[in-house]
Coordinates of C-alpha atoms in Angstrom, one line a residue:
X1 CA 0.0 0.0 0.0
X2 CA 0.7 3.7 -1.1
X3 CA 0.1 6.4 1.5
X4 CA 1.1 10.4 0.8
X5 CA 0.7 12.3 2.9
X6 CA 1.0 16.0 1.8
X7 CA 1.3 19.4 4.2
X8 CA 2.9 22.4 4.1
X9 CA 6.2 22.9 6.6
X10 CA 5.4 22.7 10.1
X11 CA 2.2 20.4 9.6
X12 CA 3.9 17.9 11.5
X13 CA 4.4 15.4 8.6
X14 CA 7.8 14.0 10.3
X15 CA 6.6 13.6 13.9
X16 CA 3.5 11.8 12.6
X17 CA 6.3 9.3 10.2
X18 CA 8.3 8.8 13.8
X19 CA 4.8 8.4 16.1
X20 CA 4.1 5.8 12.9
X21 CA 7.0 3.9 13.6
X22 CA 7.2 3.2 17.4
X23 CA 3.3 3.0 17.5
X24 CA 3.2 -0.3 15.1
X25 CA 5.6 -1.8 17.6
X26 CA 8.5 -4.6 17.1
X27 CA 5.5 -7.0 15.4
X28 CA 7.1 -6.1 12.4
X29 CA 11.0 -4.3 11.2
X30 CA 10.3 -0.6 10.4
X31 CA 12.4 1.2 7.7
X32 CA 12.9 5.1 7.3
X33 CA 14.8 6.3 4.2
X34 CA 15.8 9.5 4.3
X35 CA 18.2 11.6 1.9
X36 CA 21.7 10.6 3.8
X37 CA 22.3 14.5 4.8
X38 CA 19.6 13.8 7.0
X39 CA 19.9 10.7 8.3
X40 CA 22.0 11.1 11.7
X41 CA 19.0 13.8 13.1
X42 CA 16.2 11.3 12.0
X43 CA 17.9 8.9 14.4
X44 CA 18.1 10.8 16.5
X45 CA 14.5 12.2 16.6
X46 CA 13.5 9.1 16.2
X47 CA 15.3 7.5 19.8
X48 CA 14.2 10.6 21.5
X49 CA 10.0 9.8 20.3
X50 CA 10.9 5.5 20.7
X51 CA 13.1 5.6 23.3
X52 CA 16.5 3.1 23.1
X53 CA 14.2 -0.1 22.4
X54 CA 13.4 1.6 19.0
X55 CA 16.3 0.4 17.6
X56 CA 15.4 -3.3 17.9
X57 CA 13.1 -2.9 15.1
X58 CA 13.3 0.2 13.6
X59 CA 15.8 1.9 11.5
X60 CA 17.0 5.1 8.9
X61 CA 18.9 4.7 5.9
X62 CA 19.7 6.2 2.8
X63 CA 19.2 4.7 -0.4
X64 CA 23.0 3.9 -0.5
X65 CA 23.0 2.6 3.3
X66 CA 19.6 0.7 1.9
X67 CA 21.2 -1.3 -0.7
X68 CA 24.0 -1.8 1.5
X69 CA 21.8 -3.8 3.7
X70 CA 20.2 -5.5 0.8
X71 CA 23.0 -6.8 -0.9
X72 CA 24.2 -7.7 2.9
X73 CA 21.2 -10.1 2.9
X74 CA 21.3 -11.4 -0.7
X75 CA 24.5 -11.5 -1.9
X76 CA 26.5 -8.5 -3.9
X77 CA 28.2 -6.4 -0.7
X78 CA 31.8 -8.2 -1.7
X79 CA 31.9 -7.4 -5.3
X80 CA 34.8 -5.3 -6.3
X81 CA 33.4 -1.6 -6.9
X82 CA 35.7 0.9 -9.4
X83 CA 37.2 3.9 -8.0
X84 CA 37.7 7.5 -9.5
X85 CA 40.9 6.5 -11.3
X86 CA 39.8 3.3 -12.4
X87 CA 36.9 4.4 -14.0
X88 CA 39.1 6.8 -15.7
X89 CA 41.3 4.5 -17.3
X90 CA 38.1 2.0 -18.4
X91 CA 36.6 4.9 -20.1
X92 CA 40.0 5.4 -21.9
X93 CA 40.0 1.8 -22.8
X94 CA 36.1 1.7 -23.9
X95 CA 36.8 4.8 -26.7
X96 CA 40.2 3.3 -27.9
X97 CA 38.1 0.4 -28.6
X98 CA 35.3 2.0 -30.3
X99 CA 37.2 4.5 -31.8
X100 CA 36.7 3.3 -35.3
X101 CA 33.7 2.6 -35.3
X102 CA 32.7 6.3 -34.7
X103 CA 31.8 9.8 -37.1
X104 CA 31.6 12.9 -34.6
X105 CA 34.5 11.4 -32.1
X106 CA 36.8 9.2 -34.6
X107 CA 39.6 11.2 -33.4
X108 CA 39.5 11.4 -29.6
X109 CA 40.8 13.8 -27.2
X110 CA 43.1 12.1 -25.1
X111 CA 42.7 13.9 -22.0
X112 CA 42.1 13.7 -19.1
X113 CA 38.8 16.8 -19.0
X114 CA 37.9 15.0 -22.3
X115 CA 37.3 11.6 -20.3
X116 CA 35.8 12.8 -17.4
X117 CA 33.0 14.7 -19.6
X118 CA 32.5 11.6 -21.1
X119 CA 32.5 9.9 -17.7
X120 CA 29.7 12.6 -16.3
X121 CA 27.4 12.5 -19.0
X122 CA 27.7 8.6 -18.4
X123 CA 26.7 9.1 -15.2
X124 CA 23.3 11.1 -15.9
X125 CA 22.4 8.6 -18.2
X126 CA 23.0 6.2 -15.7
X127 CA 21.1 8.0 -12.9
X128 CA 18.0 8.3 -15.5
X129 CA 18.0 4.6 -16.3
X130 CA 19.1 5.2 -20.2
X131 CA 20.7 2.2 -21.4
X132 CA 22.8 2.5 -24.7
X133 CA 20.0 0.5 -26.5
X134 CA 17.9 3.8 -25.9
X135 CA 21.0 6.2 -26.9
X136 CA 21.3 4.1 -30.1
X137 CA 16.9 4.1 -31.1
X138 CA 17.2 8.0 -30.1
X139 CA 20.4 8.5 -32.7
X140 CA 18.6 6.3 -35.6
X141 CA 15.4 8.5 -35.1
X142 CA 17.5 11.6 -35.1
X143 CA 19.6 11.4 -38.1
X144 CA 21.9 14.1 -38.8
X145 CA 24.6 15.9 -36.6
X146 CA 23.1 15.1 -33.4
X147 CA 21.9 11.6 -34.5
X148 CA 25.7 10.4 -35.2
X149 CA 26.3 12.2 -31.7
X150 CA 24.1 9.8 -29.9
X151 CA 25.1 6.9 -31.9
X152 CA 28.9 7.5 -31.1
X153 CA 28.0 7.9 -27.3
X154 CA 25.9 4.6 -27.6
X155 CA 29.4 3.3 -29.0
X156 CA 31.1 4.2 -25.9
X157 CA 28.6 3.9 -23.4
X158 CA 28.4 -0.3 -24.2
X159 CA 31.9 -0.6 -24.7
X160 CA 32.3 1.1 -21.2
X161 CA 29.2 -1.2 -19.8
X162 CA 31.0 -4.2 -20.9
X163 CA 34.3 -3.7 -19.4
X164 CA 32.6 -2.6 -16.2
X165 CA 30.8 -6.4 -16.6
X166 CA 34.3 -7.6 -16.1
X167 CA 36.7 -5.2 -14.4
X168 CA 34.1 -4.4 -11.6
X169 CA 31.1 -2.9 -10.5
X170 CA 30.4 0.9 -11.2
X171 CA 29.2 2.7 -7.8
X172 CA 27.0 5.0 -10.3
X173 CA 25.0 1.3 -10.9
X174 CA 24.4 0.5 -7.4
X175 CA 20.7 1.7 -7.2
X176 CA 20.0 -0.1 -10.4
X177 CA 21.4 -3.2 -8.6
X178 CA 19.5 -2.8 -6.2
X179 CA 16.3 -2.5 -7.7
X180 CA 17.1 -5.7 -9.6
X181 CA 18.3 -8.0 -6.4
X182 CA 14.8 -6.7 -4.9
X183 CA 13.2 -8.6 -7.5
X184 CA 14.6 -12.2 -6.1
X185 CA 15.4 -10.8 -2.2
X186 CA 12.9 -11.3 -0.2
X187 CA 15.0 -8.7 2.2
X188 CA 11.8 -6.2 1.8
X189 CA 8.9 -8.8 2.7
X190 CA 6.9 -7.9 5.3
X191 CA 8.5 -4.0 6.2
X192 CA 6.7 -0.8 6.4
X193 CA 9.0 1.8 4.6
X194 CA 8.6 5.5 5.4
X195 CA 9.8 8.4 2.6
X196 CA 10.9 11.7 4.2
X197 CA 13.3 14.5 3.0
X198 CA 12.8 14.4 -0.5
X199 CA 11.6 16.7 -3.2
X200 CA 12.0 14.6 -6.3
X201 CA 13.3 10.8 -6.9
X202 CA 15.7 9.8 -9.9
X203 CA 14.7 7.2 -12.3
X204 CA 17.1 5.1 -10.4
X205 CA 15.7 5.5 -7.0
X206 CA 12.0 5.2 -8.4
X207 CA 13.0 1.6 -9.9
X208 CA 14.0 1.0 -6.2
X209 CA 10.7 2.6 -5.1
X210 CA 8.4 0.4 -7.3
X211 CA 10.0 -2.8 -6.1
X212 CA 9.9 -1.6 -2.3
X213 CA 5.6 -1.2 -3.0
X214 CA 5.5 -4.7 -4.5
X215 CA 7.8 -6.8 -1.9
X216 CA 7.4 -4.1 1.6
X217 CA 4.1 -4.1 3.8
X218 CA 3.3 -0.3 3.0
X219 CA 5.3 2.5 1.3
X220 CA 4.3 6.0 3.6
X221 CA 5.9 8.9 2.1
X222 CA 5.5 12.8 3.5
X223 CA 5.8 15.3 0.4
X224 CA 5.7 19.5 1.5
X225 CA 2.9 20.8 -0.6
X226 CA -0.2 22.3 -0.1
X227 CA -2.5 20.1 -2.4
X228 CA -1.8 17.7 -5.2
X229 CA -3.0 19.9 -8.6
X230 CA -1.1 22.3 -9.4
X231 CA -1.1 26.0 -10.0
X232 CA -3.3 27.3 -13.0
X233 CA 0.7 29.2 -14.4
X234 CA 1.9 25.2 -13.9
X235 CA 4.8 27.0 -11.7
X236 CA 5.0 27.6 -8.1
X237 CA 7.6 26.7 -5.1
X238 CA 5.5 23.7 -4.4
X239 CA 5.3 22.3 -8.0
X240 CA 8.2 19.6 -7.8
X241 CA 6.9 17.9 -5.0
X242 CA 3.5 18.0 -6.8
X243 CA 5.1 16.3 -9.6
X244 CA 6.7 13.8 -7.2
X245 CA 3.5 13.1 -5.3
X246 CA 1.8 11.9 -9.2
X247 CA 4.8 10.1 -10.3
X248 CA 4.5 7.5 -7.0
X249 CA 0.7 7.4 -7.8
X250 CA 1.1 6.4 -11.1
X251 CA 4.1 4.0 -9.7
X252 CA 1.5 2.8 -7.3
X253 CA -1.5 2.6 -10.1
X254 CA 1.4 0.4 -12.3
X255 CA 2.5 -1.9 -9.8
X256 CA -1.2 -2.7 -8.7
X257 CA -0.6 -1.6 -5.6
X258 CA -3.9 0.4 -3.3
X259 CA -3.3 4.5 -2.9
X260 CA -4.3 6.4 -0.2
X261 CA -3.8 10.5 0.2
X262 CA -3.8 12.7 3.3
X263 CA -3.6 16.7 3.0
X264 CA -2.3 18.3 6.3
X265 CA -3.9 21.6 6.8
X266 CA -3.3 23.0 10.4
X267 CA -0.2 23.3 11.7
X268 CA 1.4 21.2 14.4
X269 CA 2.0 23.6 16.9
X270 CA 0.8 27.4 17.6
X271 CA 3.1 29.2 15.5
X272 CA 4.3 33.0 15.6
X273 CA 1.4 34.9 13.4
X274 CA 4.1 37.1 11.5
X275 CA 6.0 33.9 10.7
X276 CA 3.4 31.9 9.6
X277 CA 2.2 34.8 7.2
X278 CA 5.7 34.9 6.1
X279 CA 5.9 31.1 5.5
X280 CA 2.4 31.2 3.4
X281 CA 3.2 34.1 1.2
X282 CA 7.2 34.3 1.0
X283 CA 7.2 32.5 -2.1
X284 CA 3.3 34.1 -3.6
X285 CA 3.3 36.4 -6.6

Protein backbone atom coordinates (compact mmCIF):
# COMPACT_ATOMS: atom_id res chain seq x y z
CA UNK A 1 0.00 0.00 0.00
CA UNK A 2 0.65 3.73 -1.12
CA UNK A 3 0.06 6.44 1.53
CA UNK A 4 1.10 10.43 0.81
CA UNK A 5 0.74 12.29 2.89
CA UNK A 6 1.04 16.04 1.79
CA UNK A 7 1.25 19.37 4.16
CA UNK A 8 2.85 22.37 4.11
CA UNK A 9 6.18 22.86 6.56
CA UNK A 10 5.36 22.68 10.10
CA UNK A 11 2.21 20.38 9.58
CA UNK A 12 3.86 17.90 11.49
CA UNK A 13 4.39 15.36 8.55
CA UNK A 14 7.76 13.99 10.34
CA UNK A 15 6.56 13.65 13.86
CA UNK A 16 3.45 11.83 12.55
CA UNK A 17 6.30 9.30 10.19
CA UNK A 18 8.29 8.85 13.80
CA UNK A 19 4.80 8.45 16.08
CA UNK A 20 4.05 5.76 12.90
CA UNK A 21 6.97 3.87 13.63
CA UNK A 22 7.19 3.22 17.43
CA UNK A 23 3.30 2.99 17.46
CA UNK A 24 3.17 -0.30 15.06
CA UNK A 25 5.63 -1.80 17.58
CA UNK A 26 8.49 -4.58 17.09
CA UNK A 27 5.51 -7.01 15.36
CA UNK A 28 7.11 -6.08 12.35
CA UNK A 29 11.02 -4.28 11.16
CA UNK A 30 10.35 -0.60 10.41
CA UNK A 31 12.42 1.17 7.71
CA UNK A 32 12.90 5.11 7.33
CA UNK A 33 14.75 6.27 4.20
CA UNK A 34 15.83 9.50 4.27
CA UNK A 35 18.19 11.63 1.92
CA UNK A 36 21.73 10.60 3.81
CA UNK A 37 22.27 14.55 4.84
CA UNK A 38 19.61 13.80 7.00
CA UNK A 39 19.88 10.72 8.32
CA UNK A 40 21.96 11.06 11.74
CA UNK A 41 19.04 13.77 13.10
CA UNK A 42 16.18 11.26 12.03
CA UNK A 43 17.94 8.85 14.38
CA UNK A 44 18.13 10.76 16.54
CA UNK A 45 14.46 12.24 16.60
CA UNK A 46 13.51 9.10 16.17
CA UNK A 47 15.30 7.48 19.82
CA UNK A 48 14.17 10.63 21.47
CA UNK A 49 10.02 9.79 20.32
CA UNK A 50 10.91 5.54 20.73
CA UNK A 51 13.11 5.63 23.31
CA UNK A 52 16.50 3.14 23.10
CA UNK A 53 14.15 -0.07 22.36
CA UNK A 54 13.45 1.65 19.04
CA UNK A 55 16.33 0.40 17.63
CA UNK A 56 15.39 -3.35 17.92
CA UNK A 57 13.10 -2.92 15.13
CA UNK A 58 13.27 0.17 13.61
CA UNK A 59 15.82 1.91 11.54
CA UNK A 60 16.95 5.06 8.89
CA UNK A 61 18.93 4.68 5.86
CA UNK A 62 19.69 6.23 2.82
CA UNK A 63 19.18 4.69 -0.45
CA UNK A 64 23.04 3.91 -0.50
CA UNK A 65 23.05 2.64 3.33
CA UNK A 66 19.63 0.66 1.87
CA UNK A 67 21.20 -1.31 -0.73
CA UNK A 68 23.95 -1.80 1.51
CA UNK A 69 21.84 -3.78 3.70
CA UNK A 70 20.15 -5.55 0.84
CA UNK A 71 22.99 -6.77 -0.85
CA UNK A 72 24.25 -7.68 2.94
CA UNK A 73 21.19 -10.15 2.95
CA UNK A 74 21.33 -11.43 -0.71
CA UNK A 75 24.46 -11.50 -1.93
CA UNK A 76 26.46 -8.52 -3.89
CA UNK A 77 28.20 -6.36 -0.71
CA UNK A 78 31.79 -8.24 -1.69
CA UNK A 79 31.90 -7.43 -5.29
CA UNK A 80 34.82 -5.33 -6.26
CA UNK A 81 33.43 -1.56 -6.87
CA UNK A 82 35.67 0.92 -9.37
CA UNK A 83 37.23 3.89 -8.00
CA UNK A 84 37.66 7.47 -9.52
CA UNK A 85 40.91 6.52 -11.30
CA UNK A 86 39.81 3.28 -12.40
CA UNK A 87 36.90 4.40 -14.02
CA UNK A 88 39.12 6.83 -15.74
CA UNK A 89 41.31 4.47 -17.33
CA UNK A 90 38.10 1.96 -18.38
CA UNK A 91 36.64 4.94 -20.08
CA UNK A 92 40.02 5.45 -21.91
CA UNK A 93 40.00 1.85 -22.76
CA UNK A 94 36.11 1.74 -23.91
CA UNK A 95 36.84 4.81 -26.68
CA UNK A 96 40.19 3.28 -27.89
CA UNK A 97 38.15 0.43 -28.60
CA UNK A 98 35.33 2.03 -30.29
CA UNK A 99 37.20 4.49 -31.84
CA UNK A 100 36.74 3.33 -35.31
CA UNK A 101 33.72 2.61 -35.26
CA UNK A 102 32.66 6.33 -34.69
CA UNK A 103 31.80 9.79 -37.10
CA UNK A 104 31.57 12.95 -34.56
CA UNK A 105 34.52 11.37 -32.12
CA UNK A 106 36.81 9.20 -34.60
CA UNK A 107 39.59 11.23 -33.35
CA UNK A 108 39.47 11.41 -29.57
CA UNK A 109 40.81 13.78 -27.19
CA UNK A 110 43.07 12.08 -25.13
CA UNK A 111 42.67 13.91 -22.01
CA UNK A 112 42.06 13.66 -19.14
CA UNK A 113 38.83 16.77 -18.99
CA UNK A 114 37.86 15.02 -22.28
CA UNK A 115 37.28 11.61 -20.30
CA UNK A 116 35.79 12.78 -17.37
CA UNK A 117 33.00 14.69 -19.59
CA UNK A 118 32.46 11.64 -21.13
CA UNK A 119 32.53 9.85 -17.67
CA UNK A 120 29.71 12.59 -16.32
CA UNK A 121 27.38 12.51 -18.99
CA UNK A 122 27.65 8.55 -18.42
CA UNK A 123 26.66 9.14 -15.24
CA UNK A 124 23.31 11.11 -15.88
CA UNK A 125 22.37 8.63 -18.19
CA UNK A 126 23.00 6.18 -15.74
CA UNK A 127 21.10 7.96 -12.90
CA UNK A 128 17.99 8.35 -15.51
CA UNK A 129 17.96 4.56 -16.25
CA UNK A 130 19.10 5.17 -20.16
CA UNK A 131 20.67 2.18 -21.42
CA UNK A 132 22.83 2.49 -24.74
CA UNK A 133 20.02 0.55 -26.54
CA UNK A 134 17.91 3.84 -25.94
CA UNK A 135 20.96 6.19 -26.91
CA UNK A 136 21.30 4.05 -30.07
CA UNK A 137 16.94 4.06 -31.06
CA UNK A 138 17.20 7.99 -30.09
CA UNK A 139 20.39 8.50 -32.75
CA UNK A 140 18.56 6.34 -35.64
CA UNK A 141 15.41 8.48 -35.12
CA UNK A 142 17.48 11.56 -35.14
CA UNK A 143 19.65 11.44 -38.07
CA UNK A 144 21.94 14.08 -38.82
CA UNK A 145 24.59 15.87 -36.64
CA UNK A 146 23.06 15.08 -33.43
CA UNK A 147 21.94 11.61 -34.49
CA UNK A 148 25.65 10.42 -35.25
CA UNK A 149 26.34 12.17 -31.75
CA UNK A 150 24.08 9.85 -29.94
CA UNK A 151 25.14 6.89 -31.87
CA UNK A 152 28.95 7.51 -31.08
CA UNK A 153 28.05 7.93 -27.34
CA UNK A 154 25.86 4.58 -27.63
CA UNK A 155 29.37 3.26 -29.04
CA UNK A 156 31.13 4.18 -25.88
CA UNK A 157 28.64 3.89 -23.40
CA UNK A 158 28.41 -0.27 -24.16
CA UNK A 159 31.95 -0.57 -24.69
CA UNK A 160 32.28 1.08 -21.21
CA UNK A 161 29.18 -1.24 -19.80
CA UNK A 162 30.96 -4.16 -20.93
CA UNK A 163 34.26 -3.66 -19.43
CA UNK A 164 32.58 -2.58 -16.20
CA UNK A 165 30.77 -6.44 -16.63
CA UNK A 166 34.27 -7.56 -16.06
CA UNK A 167 36.67 -5.22 -14.39
CA UNK A 168 34.14 -4.36 -11.63
CA UNK A 169 31.07 -2.87 -10.46
CA UNK A 170 30.39 0.95 -11.25
CA UNK A 171 29.23 2.69 -7.81
CA UNK A 172 26.99 5.05 -10.30
CA UNK A 173 24.95 1.30 -10.88
CA UNK A 174 24.42 0.55 -7.44
CA UNK A 175 20.74 1.69 -7.17
CA UNK A 176 19.97 -0.07 -10.43
CA UNK A 177 21.39 -3.24 -8.63
CA UNK A 178 19.47 -2.75 -6.18
CA UNK A 179 16.30 -2.54 -7.68
CA UNK A 180 17.13 -5.69 -9.65
CA UNK A 181 18.27 -8.04 -6.44
CA UNK A 182 14.78 -6.70 -4.89
CA UNK A 183 13.19 -8.56 -7.52
CA UNK A 184 14.64 -12.22 -6.08
CA UNK A 185 15.45 -10.85 -2.21
CA UNK A 186 12.92 -11.33 -0.20
CA UNK A 187 15.03 -8.66 2.22
CA UNK A 188 11.76 -6.18 1.85
CA UNK A 189 8.93 -8.81 2.67
CA UNK A 190 6.89 -7.86 5.28
CA UNK A 191 8.50 -4.02 6.24
CA UNK A 192 6.75 -0.81 6.39
CA UNK A 193 8.96 1.77 4.60
CA UNK A 194 8.63 5.53 5.42
CA UNK A 195 9.81 8.44 2.64
CA UNK A 196 10.90 11.71 4.20
CA UNK A 197 13.31 14.51 3.02
CA UNK A 198 12.79 14.39 -0.48
CA UNK A 199 11.64 16.66 -3.20
CA UNK A 200 12.00 14.56 -6.31
CA UNK A 201 13.33 10.84 -6.90
CA UNK A 202 15.73 9.82 -9.91
CA UNK A 203 14.72 7.21 -12.33
CA UNK A 204 17.08 5.08 -10.43
CA UNK A 205 15.72 5.48 -7.02
CA UNK A 206 12.04 5.24 -8.45
CA UNK A 207 13.01 1.65 -9.90
CA UNK A 208 13.99 1.03 -6.18
CA UNK A 209 10.71 2.55 -5.13
CA UNK A 210 8.43 0.39 -7.33
CA UNK A 211 10.01 -2.82 -6.08
CA UNK A 212 9.93 -1.65 -2.26
CA UNK A 213 5.59 -1.25 -2.95
CA UNK A 214 5.55 -4.67 -4.54
CA UNK A 215 7.81 -6.84 -1.89
CA UNK A 216 7.42 -4.07 1.58
CA UNK A 217 4.13 -4.12 3.84
CA UNK A 218 3.31 -0.26 2.96
CA UNK A 219 5.31 2.46 1.34
CA UNK A 220 4.35 6.03 3.60
CA UNK A 221 5.89 8.94 2.13
CA UNK A 222 5.47 12.78 3.52
CA UNK A 223 5.79 15.34 0.43
CA UNK A 224 5.72 19.52 1.46
CA UNK A 225 2.91 20.75 -0.55
CA UNK A 226 -0.18 22.33 -0.13
CA UNK A 227 -2.52 20.07 -2.41
CA UNK A 228 -1.77 17.72 -5.23
CA UNK A 229 -2.99 19.90 -8.58
CA UNK A 230 -1.07 22.30 -9.42
CA UNK A 231 -1.14 26.00 -10.00
CA UNK A 232 -3.29 27.26 -13.04
CA UNK A 233 0.69 29.21 -14.38
CA UNK A 234 1.86 25.24 -13.86
CA UNK A 235 4.83 27.01 -11.65
CA UNK A 236 5.00 27.58 -8.09
CA UNK A 237 7.57 26.67 -5.12
CA UNK A 238 5.54 23.68 -4.41
CA UNK A 239 5.33 22.30 -7.96
CA UNK A 240 8.24 19.56 -7.84
CA UNK A 241 6.94 17.94 -5.01
CA UNK A 242 3.53 18.05 -6.81
CA UNK A 243 5.09 16.32 -9.56
CA UNK A 244 6.71 13.79 -7.20
CA UNK A 245 3.53 13.08 -5.33
CA UNK A 246 1.78 11.90 -9.16
CA UNK A 247 4.75 10.09 -10.28
CA UNK A 248 4.51 7.49 -6.96
CA UNK A 249 0.71 7.44 -7.75
CA UNK A 250 1.07 6.39 -11.07
CA UNK A 251 4.13 4.00 -9.74
CA UNK A 252 1.54 2.76 -7.31
CA UNK A 253 -1.48 2.61 -10.10
CA UNK A 254 1.36 0.37 -12.27
CA UNK A 255 2.49 -1.90 -9.84
CA UNK A 256 -1.21 -2.74 -8.73
CA UNK A 257 -0.57 -1.56 -5.56
CA UNK A 258 -3.91 0.39 -3.29
CA UNK A 259 -3.31 4.50 -2.95
CA UNK A 260 -4.26 6.44 -0.20
CA UNK A 261 -3.80 10.49 0.16
CA UNK A 262 -3.81 12.69 3.32
CA UNK A 263 -3.58 16.74 3.00
CA UNK A 264 -2.33 18.35 6.34
CA UNK A 265 -3.91 21.58 6.78
CA UNK A 266 -3.30 22.98 10.35
CA UNK A 267 -0.23 23.35 11.72
CA UNK A 268 1.38 21.20 14.40
CA UNK A 269 1.95 23.56 16.93
CA UNK A 270 0.78 27.43 17.60
CA UNK A 271 3.08 29.17 15.48
CA UNK A 272 4.34 33.02 15.64
CA UNK A 273 1.43 34.89 13.38
CA UNK A 274 4.12 37.07 11.52
CA UNK A 275 6.01 33.94 10.73
CA UNK A 276 3.36 31.94 9.61
CA UNK A 277 2.16 34.85 7.23
CA UNK A 278 5.75 34.91 6.06
CA UNK A 279 5.90 31.08 5.49
CA UNK A 280 2.45 31.15 3.45
CA UNK A 281 3.15 34.15 1.18
CA UNK A 282 7.17 34.31 0.97
CA UNK A 283 7.24 32.51 -2.14
CA UNK A 284 3.34 34.10 -3.59
CA UNK A 285 3.32 36.39 -6.64
Amino acid sequence: MLKLLLGRAGTGKTHTLLELMTRRGPERPQVLIVPEQHSHDMERRLCAIGGSPVSRYAEVLSFTRLADRVFSAGGGLAAPALDAGGRLLLMYTALQGVAGQMKVYARPSRRPAFLTGLLATVDELKTCAVTPEHLWTAGSETGGEEGDKLLDLSLIYGAYEALTARQGADPRDKLTRLARLLETCPWARGRDFYVDGFTDFTPQERLVLRRLLVQGQSVTAALTCDRLEEDEDGGGIFSPARRTARQLLRLARDAGVPQELELRTQAARPRTPALAHLERELFAP
